[in-house]
mmCIF file of C-alpha atoms in Angstrom:
data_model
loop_
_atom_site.group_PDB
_atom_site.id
_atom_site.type_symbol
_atom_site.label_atom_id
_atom_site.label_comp_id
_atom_site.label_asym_id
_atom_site.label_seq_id
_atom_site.Cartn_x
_atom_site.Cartn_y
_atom_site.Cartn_z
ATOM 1 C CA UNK A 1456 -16.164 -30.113 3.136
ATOM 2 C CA UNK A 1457 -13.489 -29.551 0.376
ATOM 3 C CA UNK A 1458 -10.633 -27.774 1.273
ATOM 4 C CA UNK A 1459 -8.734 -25.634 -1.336
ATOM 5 C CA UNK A 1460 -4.619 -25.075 -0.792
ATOM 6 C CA UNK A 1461 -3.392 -21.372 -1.448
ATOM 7 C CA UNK A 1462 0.375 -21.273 -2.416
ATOM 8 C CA UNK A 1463 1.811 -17.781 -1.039
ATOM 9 C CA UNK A 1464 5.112 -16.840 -3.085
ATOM 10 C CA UNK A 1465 6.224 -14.397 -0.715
ATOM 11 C CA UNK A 1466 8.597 -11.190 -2.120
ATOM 12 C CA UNK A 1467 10.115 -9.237 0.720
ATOM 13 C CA UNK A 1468 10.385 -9.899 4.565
ATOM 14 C CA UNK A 1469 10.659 -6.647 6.019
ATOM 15 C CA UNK A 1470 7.886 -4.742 7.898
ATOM 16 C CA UNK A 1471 5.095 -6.006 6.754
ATOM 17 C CA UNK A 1472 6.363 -8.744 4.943
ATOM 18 C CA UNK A 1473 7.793 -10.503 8.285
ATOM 19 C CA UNK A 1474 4.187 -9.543 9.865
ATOM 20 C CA UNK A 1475 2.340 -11.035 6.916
ATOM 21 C CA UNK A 1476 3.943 -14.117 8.026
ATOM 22 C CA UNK A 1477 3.161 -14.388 11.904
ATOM 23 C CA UNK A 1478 -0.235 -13.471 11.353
ATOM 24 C CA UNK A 1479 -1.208 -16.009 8.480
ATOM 25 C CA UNK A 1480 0.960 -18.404 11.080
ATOM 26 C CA UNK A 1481 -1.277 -17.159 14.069
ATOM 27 C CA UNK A 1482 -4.720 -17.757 11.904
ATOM 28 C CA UNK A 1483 -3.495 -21.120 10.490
ATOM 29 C CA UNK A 1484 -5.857 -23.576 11.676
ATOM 30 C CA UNK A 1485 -8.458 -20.776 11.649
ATOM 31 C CA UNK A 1486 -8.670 -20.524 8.164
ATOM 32 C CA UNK A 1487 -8.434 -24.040 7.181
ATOM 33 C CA UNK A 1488 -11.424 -25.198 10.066
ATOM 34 C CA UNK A 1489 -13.694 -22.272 9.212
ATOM 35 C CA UNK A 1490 -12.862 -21.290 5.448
ATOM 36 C CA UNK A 1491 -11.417 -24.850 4.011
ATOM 37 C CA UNK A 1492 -8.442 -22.406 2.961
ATOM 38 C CA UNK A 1493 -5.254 -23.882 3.444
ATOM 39 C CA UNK A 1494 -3.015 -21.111 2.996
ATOM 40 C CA UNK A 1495 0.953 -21.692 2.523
ATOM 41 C CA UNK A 1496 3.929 -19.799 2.578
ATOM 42 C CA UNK A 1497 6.686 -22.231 0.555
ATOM 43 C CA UNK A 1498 9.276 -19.652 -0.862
ATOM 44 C CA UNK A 1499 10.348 -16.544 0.730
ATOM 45 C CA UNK A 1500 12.539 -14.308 -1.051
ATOM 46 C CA UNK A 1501 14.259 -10.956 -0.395
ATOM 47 C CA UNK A 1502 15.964 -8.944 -2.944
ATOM 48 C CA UNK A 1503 18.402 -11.483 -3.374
ATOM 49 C CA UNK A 1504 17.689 -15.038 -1.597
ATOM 50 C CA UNK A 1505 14.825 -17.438 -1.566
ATOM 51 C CA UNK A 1506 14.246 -19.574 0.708
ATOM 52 C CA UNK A 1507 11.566 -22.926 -0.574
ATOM 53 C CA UNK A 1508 10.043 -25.354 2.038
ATOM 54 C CA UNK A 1509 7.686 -28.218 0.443
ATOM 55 C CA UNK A 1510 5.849 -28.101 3.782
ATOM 56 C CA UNK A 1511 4.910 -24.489 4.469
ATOM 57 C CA UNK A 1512 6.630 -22.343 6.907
ATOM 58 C CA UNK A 1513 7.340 -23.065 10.305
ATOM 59 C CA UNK A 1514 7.346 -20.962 13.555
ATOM 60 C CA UNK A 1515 10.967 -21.271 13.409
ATOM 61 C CA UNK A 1516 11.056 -19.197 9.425
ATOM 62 C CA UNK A 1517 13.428 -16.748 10.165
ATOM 63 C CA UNK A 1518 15.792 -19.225 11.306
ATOM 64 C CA UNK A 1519 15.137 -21.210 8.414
ATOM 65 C CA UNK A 1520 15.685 -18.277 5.740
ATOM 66 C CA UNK A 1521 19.002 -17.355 7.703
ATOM 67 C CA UNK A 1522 20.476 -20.653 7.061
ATOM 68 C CA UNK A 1523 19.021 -22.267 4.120
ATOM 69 C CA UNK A 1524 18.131 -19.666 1.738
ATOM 70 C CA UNK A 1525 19.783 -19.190 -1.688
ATOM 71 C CA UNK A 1526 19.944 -16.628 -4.521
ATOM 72 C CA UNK A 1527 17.283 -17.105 -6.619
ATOM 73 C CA UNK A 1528 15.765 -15.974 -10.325
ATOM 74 C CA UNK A 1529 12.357 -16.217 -11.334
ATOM 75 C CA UNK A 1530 13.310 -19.947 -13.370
ATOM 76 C CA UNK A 1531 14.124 -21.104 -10.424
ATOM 77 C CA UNK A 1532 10.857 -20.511 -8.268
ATOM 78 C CA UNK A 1533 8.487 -21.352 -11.897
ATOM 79 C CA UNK A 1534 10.970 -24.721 -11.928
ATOM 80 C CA UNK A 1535 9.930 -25.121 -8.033
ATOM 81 C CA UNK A 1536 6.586 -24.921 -8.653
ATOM 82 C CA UNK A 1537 5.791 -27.139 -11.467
ATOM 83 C CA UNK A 1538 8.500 -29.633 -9.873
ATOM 84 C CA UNK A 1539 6.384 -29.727 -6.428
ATOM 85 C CA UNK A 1540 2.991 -29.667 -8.545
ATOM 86 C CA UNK A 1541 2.124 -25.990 -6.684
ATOM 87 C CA UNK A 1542 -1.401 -24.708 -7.542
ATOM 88 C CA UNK A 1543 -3.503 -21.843 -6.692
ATOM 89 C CA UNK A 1544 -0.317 -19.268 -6.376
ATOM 90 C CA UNK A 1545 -0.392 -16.300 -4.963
ATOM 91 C CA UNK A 1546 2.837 -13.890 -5.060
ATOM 92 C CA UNK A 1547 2.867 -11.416 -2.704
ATOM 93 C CA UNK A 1548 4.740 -8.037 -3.330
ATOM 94 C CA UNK A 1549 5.568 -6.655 0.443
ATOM 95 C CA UNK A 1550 8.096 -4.320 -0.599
ATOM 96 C CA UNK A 1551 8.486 -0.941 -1.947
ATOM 97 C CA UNK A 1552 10.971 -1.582 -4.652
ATOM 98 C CA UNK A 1553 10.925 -0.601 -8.249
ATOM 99 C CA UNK A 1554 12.826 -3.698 -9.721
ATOM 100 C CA UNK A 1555 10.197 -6.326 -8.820
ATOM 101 C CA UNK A 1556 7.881 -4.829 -10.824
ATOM 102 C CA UNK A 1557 9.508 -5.800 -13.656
ATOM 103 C CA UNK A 1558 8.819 -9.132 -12.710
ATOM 104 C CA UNK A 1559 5.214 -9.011 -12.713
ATOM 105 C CA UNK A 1560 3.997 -9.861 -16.053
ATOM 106 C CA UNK A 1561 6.379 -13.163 -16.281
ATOM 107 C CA UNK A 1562 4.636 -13.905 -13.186
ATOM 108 C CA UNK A 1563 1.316 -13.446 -14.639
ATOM 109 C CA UNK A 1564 2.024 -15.358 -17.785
ATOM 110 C CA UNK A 1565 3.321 -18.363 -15.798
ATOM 111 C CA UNK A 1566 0.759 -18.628 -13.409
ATOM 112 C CA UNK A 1567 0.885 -16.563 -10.613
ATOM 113 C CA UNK A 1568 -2.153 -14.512 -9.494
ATOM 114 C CA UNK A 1569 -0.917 -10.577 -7.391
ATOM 115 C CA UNK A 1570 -1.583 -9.124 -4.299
ATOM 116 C CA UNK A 1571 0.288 -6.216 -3.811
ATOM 117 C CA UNK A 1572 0.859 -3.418 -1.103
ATOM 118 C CA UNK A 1573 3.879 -1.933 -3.671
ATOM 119 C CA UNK A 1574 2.169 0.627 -5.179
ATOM 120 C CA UNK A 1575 4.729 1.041 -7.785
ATOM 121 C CA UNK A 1576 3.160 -0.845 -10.630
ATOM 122 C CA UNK A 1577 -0.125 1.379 -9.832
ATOM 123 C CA UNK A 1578 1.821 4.262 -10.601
ATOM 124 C CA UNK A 1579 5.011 4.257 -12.995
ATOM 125 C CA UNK A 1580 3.889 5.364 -16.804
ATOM 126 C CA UNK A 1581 0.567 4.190 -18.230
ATOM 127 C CA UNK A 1582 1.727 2.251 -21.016
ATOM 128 C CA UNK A 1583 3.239 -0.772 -18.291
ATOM 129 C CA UNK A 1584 0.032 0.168 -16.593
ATOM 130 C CA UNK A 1585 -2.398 -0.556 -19.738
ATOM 131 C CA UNK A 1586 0.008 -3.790 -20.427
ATOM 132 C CA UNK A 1587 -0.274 -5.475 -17.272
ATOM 133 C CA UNK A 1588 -4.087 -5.439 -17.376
ATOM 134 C CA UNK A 1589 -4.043 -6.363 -20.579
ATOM 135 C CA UNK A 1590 -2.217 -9.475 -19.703
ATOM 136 C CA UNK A 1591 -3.987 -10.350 -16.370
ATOM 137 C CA UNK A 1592 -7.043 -10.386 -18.525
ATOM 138 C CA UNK A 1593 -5.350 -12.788 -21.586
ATOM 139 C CA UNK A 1594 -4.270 -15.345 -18.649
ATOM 140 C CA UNK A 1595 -7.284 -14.788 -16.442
ATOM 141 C CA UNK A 1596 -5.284 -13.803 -13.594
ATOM 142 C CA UNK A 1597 -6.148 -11.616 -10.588
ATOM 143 C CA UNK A 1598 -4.504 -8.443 -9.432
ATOM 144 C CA UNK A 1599 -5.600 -7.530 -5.667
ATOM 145 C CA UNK A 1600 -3.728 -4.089 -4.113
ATOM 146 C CA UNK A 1601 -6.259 -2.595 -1.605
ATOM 147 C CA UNK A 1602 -3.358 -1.555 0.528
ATOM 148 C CA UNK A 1603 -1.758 0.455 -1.833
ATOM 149 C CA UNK A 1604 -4.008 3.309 -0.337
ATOM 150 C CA UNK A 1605 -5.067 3.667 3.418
ATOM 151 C CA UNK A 1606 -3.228 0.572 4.049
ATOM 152 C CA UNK A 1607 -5.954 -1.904 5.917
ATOM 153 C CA UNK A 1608 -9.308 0.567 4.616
ATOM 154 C CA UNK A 1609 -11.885 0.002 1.762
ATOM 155 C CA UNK A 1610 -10.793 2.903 -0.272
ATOM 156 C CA UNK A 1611 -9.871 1.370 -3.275
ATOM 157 C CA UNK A 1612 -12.210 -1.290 -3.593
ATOM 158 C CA UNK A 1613 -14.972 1.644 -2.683
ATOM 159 C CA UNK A 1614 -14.257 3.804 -5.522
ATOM 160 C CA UNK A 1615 -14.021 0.491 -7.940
ATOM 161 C CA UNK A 1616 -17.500 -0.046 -7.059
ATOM 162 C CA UNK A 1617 -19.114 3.128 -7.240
ATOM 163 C CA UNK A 1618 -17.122 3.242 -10.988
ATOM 164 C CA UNK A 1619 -18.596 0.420 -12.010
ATOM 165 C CA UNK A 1620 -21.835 1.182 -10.884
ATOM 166 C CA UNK A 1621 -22.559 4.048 -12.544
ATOM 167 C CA UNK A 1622 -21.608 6.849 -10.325
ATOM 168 C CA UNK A 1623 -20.457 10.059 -11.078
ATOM 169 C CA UNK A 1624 -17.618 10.610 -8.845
ATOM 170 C CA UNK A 1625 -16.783 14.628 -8.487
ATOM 171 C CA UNK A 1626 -14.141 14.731 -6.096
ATOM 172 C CA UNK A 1627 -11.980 12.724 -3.692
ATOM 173 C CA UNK A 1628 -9.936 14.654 -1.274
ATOM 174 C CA UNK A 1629 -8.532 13.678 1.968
ATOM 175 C CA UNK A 1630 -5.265 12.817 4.506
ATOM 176 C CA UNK A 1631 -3.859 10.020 2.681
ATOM 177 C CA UNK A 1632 -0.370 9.685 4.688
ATOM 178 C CA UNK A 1633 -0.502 8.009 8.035
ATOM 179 C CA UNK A 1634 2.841 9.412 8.944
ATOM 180 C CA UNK A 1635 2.179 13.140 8.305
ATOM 181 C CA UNK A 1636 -1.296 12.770 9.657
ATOM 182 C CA UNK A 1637 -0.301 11.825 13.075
ATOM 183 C CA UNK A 1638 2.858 14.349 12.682
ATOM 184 C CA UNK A 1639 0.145 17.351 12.274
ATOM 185 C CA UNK A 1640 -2.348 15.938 14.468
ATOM 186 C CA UNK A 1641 0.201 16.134 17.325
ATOM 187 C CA UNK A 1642 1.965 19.380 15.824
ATOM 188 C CA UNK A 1643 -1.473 21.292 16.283
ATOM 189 C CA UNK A 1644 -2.318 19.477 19.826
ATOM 190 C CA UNK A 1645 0.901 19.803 21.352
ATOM 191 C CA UNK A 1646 3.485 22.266 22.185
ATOM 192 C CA UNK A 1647 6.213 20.842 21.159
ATOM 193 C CA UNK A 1648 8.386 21.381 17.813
ATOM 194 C CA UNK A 1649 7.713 19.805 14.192
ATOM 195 C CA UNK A 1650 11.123 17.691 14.134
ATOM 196 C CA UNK A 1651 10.781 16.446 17.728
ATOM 197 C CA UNK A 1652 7.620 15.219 16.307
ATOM 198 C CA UNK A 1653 8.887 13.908 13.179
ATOM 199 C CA UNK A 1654 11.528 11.816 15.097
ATOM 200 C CA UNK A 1655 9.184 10.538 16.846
ATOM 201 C CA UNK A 1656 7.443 9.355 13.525
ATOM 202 C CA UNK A 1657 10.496 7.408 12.744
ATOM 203 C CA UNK A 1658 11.110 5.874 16.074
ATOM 204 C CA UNK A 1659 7.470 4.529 16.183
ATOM 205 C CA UNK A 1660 8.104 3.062 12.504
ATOM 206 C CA UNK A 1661 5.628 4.874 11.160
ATOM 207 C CA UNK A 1662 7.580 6.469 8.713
ATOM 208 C CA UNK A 1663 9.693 5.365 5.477
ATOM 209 C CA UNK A 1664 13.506 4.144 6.187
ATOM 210 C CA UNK A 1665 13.904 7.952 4.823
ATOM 211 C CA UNK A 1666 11.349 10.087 5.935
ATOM 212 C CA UNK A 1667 12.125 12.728 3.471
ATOM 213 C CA UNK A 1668 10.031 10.057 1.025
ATOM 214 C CA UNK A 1669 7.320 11.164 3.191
ATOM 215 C CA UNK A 1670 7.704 14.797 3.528
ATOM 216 C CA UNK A 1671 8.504 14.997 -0.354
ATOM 217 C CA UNK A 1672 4.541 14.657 -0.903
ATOM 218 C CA UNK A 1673 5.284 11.687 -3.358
ATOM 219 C CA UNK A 1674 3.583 8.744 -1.454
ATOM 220 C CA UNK A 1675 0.010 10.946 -1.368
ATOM 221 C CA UNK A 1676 0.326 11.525 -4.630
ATOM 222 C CA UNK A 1677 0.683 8.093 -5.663
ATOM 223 C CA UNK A 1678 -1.595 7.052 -3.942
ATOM 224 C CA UNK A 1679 -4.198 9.853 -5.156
ATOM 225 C CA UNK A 1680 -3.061 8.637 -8.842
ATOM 226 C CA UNK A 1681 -4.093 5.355 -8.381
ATOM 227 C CA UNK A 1682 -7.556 5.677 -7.609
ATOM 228 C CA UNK A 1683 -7.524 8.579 -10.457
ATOM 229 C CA UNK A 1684 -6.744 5.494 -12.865
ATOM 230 C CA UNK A 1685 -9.167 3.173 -11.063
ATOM 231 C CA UNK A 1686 -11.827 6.494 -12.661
ATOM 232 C CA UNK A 1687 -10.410 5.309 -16.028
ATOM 233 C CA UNK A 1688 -8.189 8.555 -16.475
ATOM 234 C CA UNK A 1689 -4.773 7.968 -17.960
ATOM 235 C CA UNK A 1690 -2.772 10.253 -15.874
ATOM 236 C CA UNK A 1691 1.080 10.406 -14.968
ATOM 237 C CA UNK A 1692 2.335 11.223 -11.946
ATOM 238 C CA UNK A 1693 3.967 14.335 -13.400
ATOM 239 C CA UNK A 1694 0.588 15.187 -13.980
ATOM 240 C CA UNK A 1695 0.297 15.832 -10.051
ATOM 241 C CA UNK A 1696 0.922 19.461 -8.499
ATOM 242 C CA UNK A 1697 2.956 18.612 -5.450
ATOM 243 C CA UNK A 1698 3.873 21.019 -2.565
ATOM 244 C CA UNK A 1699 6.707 19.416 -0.599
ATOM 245 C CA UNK A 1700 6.660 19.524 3.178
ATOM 246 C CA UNK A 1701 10.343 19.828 2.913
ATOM 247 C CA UNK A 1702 12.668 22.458 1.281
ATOM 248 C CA UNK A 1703 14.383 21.165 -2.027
ATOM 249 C CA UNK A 1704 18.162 21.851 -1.056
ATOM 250 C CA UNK A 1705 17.205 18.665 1.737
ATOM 251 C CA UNK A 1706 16.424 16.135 -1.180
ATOM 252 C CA UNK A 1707 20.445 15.978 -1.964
ATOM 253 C CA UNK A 1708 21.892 15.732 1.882
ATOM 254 C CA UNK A 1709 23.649 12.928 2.972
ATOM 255 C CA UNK A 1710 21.061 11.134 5.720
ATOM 256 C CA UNK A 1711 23.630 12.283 8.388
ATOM 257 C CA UNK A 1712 23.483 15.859 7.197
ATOM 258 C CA UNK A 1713 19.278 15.867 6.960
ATOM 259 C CA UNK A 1714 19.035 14.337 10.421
ATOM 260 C CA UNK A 1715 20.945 17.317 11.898
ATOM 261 C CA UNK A 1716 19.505 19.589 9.614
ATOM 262 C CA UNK A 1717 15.603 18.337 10.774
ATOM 263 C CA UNK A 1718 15.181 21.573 12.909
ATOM 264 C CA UNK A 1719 15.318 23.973 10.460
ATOM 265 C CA UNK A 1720 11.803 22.904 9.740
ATOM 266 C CA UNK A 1721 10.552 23.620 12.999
ATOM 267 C CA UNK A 1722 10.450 27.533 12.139
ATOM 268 C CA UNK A 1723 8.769 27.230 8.629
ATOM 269 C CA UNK A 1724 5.575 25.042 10.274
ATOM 270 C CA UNK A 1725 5.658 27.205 13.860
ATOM 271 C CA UNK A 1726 4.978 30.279 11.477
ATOM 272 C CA UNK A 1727 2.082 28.475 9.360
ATOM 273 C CA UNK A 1728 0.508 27.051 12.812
ATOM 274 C CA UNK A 1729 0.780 30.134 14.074
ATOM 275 C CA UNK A 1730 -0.930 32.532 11.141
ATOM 276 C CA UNK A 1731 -3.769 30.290 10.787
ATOM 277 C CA UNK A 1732 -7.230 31.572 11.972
ATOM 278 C CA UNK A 1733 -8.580 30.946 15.089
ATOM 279 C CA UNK A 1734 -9.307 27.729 15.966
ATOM 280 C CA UNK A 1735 -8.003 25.642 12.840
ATOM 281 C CA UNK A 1736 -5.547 23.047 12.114
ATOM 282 C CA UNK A 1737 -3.122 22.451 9.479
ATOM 283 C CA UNK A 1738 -3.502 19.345 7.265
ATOM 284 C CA UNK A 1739 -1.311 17.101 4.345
ATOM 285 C CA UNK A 1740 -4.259 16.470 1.752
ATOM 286 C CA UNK A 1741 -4.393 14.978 -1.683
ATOM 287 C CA UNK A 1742 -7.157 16.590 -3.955
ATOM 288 C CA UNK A 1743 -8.619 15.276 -7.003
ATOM 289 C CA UNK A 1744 -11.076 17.695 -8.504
ATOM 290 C CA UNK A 1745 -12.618 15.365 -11.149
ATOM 291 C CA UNK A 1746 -14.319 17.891 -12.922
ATOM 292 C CA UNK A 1747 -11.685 19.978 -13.349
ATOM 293 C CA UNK A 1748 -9.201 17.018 -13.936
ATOM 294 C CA UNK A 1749 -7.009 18.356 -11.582
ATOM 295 C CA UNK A 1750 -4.817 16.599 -8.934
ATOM 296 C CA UNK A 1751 -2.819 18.188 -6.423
ATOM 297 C CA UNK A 1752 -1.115 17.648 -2.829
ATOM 298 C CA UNK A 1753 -0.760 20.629 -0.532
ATOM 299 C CA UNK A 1754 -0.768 21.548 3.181
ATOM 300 C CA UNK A 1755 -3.885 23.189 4.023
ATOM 301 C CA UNK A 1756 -5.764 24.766 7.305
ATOM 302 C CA UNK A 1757 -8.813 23.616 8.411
ATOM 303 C CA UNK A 1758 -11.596 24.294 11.133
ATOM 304 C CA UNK A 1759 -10.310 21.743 14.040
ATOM 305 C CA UNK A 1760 -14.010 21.035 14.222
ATOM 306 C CA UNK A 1761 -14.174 19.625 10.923
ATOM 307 C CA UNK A 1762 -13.578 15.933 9.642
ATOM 308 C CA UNK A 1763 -10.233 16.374 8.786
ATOM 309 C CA UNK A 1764 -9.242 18.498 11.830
ATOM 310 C CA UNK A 1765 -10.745 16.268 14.196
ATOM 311 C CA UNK A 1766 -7.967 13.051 12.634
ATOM 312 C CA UNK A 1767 -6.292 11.101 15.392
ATOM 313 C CA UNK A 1768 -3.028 9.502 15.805
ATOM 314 C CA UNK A 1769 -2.149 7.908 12.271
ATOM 315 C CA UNK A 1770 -5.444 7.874 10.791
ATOM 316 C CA UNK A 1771 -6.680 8.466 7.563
ATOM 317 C CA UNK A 1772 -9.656 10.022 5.966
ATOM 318 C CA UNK A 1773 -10.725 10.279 2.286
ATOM 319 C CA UNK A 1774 -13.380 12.120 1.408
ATOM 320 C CA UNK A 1775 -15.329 10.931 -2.131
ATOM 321 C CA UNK A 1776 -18.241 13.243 -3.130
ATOM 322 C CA UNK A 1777 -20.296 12.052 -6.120
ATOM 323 C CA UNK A 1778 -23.792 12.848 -7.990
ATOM 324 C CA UNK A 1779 -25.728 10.678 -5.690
ATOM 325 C CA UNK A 1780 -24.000 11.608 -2.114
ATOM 326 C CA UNK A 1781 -24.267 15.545 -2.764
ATOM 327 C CA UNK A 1782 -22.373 18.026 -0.789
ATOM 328 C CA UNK A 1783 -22.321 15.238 2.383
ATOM 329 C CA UNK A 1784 -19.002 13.641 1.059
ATOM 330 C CA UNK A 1785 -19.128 9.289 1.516
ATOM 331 C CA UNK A 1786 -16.253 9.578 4.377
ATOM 332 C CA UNK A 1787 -13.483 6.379 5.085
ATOM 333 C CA UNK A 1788 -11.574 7.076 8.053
ATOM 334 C CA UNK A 1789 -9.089 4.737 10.038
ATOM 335 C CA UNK A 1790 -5.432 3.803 10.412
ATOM 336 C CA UNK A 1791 -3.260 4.662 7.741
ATOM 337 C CA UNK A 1792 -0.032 3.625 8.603
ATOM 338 C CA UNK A 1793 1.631 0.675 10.548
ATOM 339 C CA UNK A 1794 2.935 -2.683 9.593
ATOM 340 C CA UNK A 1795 0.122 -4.433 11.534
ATOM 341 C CA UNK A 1796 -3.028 -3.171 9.600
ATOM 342 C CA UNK A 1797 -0.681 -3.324 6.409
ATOM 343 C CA UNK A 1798 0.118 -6.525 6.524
ATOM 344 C CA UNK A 1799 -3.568 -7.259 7.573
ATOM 345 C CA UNK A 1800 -4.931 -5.559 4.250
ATOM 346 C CA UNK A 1801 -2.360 -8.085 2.452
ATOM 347 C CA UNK A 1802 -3.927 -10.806 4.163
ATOM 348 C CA UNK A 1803 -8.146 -9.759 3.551
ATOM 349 C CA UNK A 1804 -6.560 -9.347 -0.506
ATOM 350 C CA UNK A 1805 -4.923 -12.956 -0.091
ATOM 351 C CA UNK A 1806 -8.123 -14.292 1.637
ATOM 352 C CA UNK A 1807 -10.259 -12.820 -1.131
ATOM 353 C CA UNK A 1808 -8.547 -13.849 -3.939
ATOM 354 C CA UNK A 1809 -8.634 -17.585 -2.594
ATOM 355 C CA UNK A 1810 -13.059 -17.335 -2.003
ATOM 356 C CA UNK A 1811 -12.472 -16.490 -5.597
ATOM 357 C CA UNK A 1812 -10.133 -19.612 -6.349
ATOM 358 C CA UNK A 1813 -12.788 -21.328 -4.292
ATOM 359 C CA UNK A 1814 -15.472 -20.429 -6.816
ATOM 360 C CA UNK A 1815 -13.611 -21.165 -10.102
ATOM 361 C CA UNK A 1816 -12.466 -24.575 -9.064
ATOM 362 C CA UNK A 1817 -15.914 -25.741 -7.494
ATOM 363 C CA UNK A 1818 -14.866 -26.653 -3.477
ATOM 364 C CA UNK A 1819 -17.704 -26.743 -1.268
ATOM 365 C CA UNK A 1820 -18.115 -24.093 0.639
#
């Protein structure tokens, strides 16, 4: 059988960056004996150093990128490439940051198919939007970003097919935060305070290096504009009615101040859990009400016996209700957070876009 090689530019090494890398590591020799993918890793940057290996990365990689990387530019990694004769590339985008983006449409242009769990370039204005595509189509390039909402779940991918099939799609609504879902599904199971439970959050990871990002509503909402775009509507985020889980005179705090200042939350959500009716459960959702065009992210109460109130731990559930489903909503539900089924939703994108590779250069499969 014909084997094809993958070529993994990899951008960021945090999280889910560094777990991208032990797990493609870990499934090595698995892909290449029953997939004929050989999938490499031979530059590894962060925000400022790269680190290039002819030979694909090593178990020893962080060691590696310690002592041998250098600051690169994006000349220097197209220079690599064509100098090492690289095909089939695939950058990965594993961080969160807003600069990078910049950097996809050189990429494109030179090369480089995306997979991407940044959901930045999903969401900043609709003109950059409308110009990436327009370039991935002139070079024939792929743009893979499944993770940008639910992390490791078919949500995106879902709601391109049903698009493209025909389907009316009415509504999408669900929890789309894997942090504030399992802070709420503990808040209303447990007796114990909202910033106890928010700490907790952090110390399990499961939260954003500032987890006011994640109280400020923003990541749901990005999230809920993306797939609002994947419906072909042209919205900004400013477009998006927010409620914040957090009051605005936290937004300017030092991190030291909003730490201490965590339990004057507990209060605020104590009074909501308490003056909800009998037997419900409060709940972070994004709404998209395609027939009214309206998005919007709010806290709402819910029976506990209902799909939403019944969530566990850090999971997600989106709801997407459409001409042919009725009132019985098409439900996704699973994890929503964590670098493990991140960086596992990078991988199924990476693994997908080579089967596609496969196809366009003819290997036996």
């Amino acid at each position: 059988m014909s084997v094809i090689r993958v070529n993994v530019i990899l951008f960021g090494i945090g999280n889910v960056g560094s777990t991208f890398i032990q797990q493609v590591l870990e499934s090595q020799q698995f892909f290449l004996e029953q997939r004929n993918i050989d999938l490499r890793i031979p530059i590894i940057t962060n925000s400022t150093v790269a680190f290039y290996e002819k030979e694909g990365v090593r178990n020893q990689w962080e060691a590696d990128f310690s002592k041998n990387a250098v600051p690169f530019h994006l000349d220097a990694i197209f220079d690599y490439v064509i100098n090492n004769g690289l095909e089939n590339l695939i950058v990965v985008d594993a961080t969160a940051s807003s600069d990078i983006i910049k950097r996809y449409i050189p990429l494109v242009q030179n090369g480089f198919h995306i997979v991407s769990a940044n959901k930045k370039a999903n969401t900043i204005h609709f003109d950059f939007y409308k110009e990436l595509r327009r370039q991935l189509k002139k070079f024939d390039r792929l743009f893979l970003y499944e993770t940008n909402v639910g992390a490791g779940l078919p949500v995106v991918q879902t709601i391109q097919d049903l698009h493209l099939a025909g389907e009316k799609i009415t509504k999408i609504r669900g929890v789309f935060s894997g942090t504030i879902s399992y802070v709420f599904n503990r808040f209303g199971q447990e007796d114990r305070s909202f910033s106890e439970i928010l700490i907790d959050a952090e110390l399990a990871g499961l939260t954003e290096h500032d987890s006011r990002e994640d109280l400020s509503g923003n990541d749901v909402a990005r999230k809920l504009l993306i797939l609002a775009r994947e419906l072909g509507y042209d919205f900004e985020f400013s477009d998006i009615k927010i409620q914040s889980l957090a009051p605005e005179e936290m937004a300017t705090l030092s991190v030291k101040h909003y730490n201490k200042s965590k339990v004057l939350l507990d209060a605020v959500f104590e009074n909501k859990k308490n003056v909800q009716k009998e037997g419900h459960v409060l709940r972070y959702v994004g709404d998209f009400d395609v027939l009214k065009k309206e998005l919007s992210v709010k806290l709402v109460s819910v029976p506990a016996s209902s799909a939403l109130g019944q969530l566990r731990g850090a999971d997600n559930l989106i709801e997407i209700y459409s001409d042919s489903y009725g009132a019985i909503p098409m439900v996704i539900q699973g994890a929503g957070a964590g670098k493990q089924v991140t960086a596992r939703g990078v991988l199924a994108d990476v693994l997908k876009l080579a089967e596609q590779l496969k196809v366009r250069e003819g290997v036996e499969v």
